[in-house]
Coordinates of C-alpha atoms in Angstrom, one line a residue:
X1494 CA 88.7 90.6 111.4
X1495 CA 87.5 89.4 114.9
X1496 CA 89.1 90.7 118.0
X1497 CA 91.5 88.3 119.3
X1498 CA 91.5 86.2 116.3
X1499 CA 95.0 85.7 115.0
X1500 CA 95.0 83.3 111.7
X1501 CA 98.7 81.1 112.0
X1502 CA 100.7 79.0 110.4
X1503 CA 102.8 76.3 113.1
X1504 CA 106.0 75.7 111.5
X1505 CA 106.3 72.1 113.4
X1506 CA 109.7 71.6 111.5
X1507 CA 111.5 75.3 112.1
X1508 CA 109.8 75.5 115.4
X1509 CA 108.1 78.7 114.7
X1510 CA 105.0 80.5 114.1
X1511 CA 104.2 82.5 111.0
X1512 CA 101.4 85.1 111.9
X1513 CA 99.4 85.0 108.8
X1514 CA 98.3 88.8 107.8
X1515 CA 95.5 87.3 106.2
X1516 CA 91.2 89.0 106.4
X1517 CA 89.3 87.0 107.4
X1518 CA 85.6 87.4 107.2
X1519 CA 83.9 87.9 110.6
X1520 CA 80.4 86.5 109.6
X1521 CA 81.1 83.8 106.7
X1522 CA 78.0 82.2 105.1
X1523 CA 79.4 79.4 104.3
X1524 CA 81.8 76.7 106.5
X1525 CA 84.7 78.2 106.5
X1526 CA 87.7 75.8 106.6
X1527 CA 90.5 74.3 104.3
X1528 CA 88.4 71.5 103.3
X1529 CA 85.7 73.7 101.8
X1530 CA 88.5 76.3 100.4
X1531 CA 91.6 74.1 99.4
X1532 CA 92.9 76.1 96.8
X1533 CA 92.8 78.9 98.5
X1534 CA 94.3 77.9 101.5
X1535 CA 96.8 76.5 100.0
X1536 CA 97.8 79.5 97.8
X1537 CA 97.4 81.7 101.0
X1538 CA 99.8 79.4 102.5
X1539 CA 102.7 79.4 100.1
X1540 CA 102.6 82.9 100.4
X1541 CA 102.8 83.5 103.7
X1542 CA 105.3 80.7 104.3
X1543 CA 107.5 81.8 101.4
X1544 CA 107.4 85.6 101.4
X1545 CA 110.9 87.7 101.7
X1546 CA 109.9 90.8 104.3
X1547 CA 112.4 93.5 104.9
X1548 CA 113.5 94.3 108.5
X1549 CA 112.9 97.7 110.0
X1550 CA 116.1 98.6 109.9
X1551 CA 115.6 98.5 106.0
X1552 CA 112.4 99.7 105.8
X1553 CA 113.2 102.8 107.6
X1554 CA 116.4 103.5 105.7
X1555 CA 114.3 103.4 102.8
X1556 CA 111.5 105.9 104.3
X1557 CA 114.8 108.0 105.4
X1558 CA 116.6 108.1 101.5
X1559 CA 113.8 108.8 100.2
X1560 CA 112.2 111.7 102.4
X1561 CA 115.2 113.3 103.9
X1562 CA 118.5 112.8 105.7
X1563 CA 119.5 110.8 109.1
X1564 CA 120.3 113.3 112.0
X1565 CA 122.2 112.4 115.1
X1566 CA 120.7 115.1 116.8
X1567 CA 117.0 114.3 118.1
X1568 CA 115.7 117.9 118.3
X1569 CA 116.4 118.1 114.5
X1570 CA 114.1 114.8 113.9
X1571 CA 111.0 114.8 112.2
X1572 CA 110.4 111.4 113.1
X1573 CA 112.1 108.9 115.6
X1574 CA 112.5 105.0 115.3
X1575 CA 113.7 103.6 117.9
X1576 CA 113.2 100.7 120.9
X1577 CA 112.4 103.0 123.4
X1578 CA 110.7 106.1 121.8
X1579 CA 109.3 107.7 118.4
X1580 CA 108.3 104.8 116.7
X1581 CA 109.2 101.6 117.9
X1582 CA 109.2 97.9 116.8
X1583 CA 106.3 97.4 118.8
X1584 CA 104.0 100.0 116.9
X1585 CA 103.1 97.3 114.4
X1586 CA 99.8 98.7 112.9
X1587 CA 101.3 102.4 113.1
X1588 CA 103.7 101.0 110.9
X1589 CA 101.8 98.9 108.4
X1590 CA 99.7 101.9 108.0
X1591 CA 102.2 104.7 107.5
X1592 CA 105.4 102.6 106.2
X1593 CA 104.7 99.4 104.2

């Protein structure tokens, strides 16, 4: 995908915008827009628009049933999620890469 290109969807009713995770080409050979690619546009759309994602919260008390046990202690951590150290909500491509 291009630097600094983020595809979006503008949610003009909710007031909100949907990042779409989508690849797109960098290079296409042909005009790429939702004319040209209609049905694909508008399945990538619905999908986007429609799909249930779990929270981190979920996700990593998933990642900690099945791997191990919660500690309170965080010398005995493996791993750390949190806002302001270990892993944190902000380490987006960390976590699609290691978690999702």
């Amino acid at each position: 995908m291009c630097a600094g290109i983020r595809p979006a969807v503008f949610d003009l009713v909710g007031r909100e915008v949907v990042w779409a995770d989508v690849a797109l080409s960098k290079h296409p050979r042909f005009a790429n827009n939702v004319r040209n690619n209609l049905s694909g546009v508008s399945g990538m759309l619905r999908a986007v628009t429609q799909l249930r994602k779990t929270d981190l919260h979920t996700l990593f008390g998933l990642h900690v049933r099945a791997r191990g046990e919660a500690v309170d202690d965080l010398d005995r951590a493996d791993a750390v999620f949190a806002v302001d150290r270990g892993l944190t909500p902000f380490d987006l491509d960390r976590i699609a890469a290691d978690y999702l």
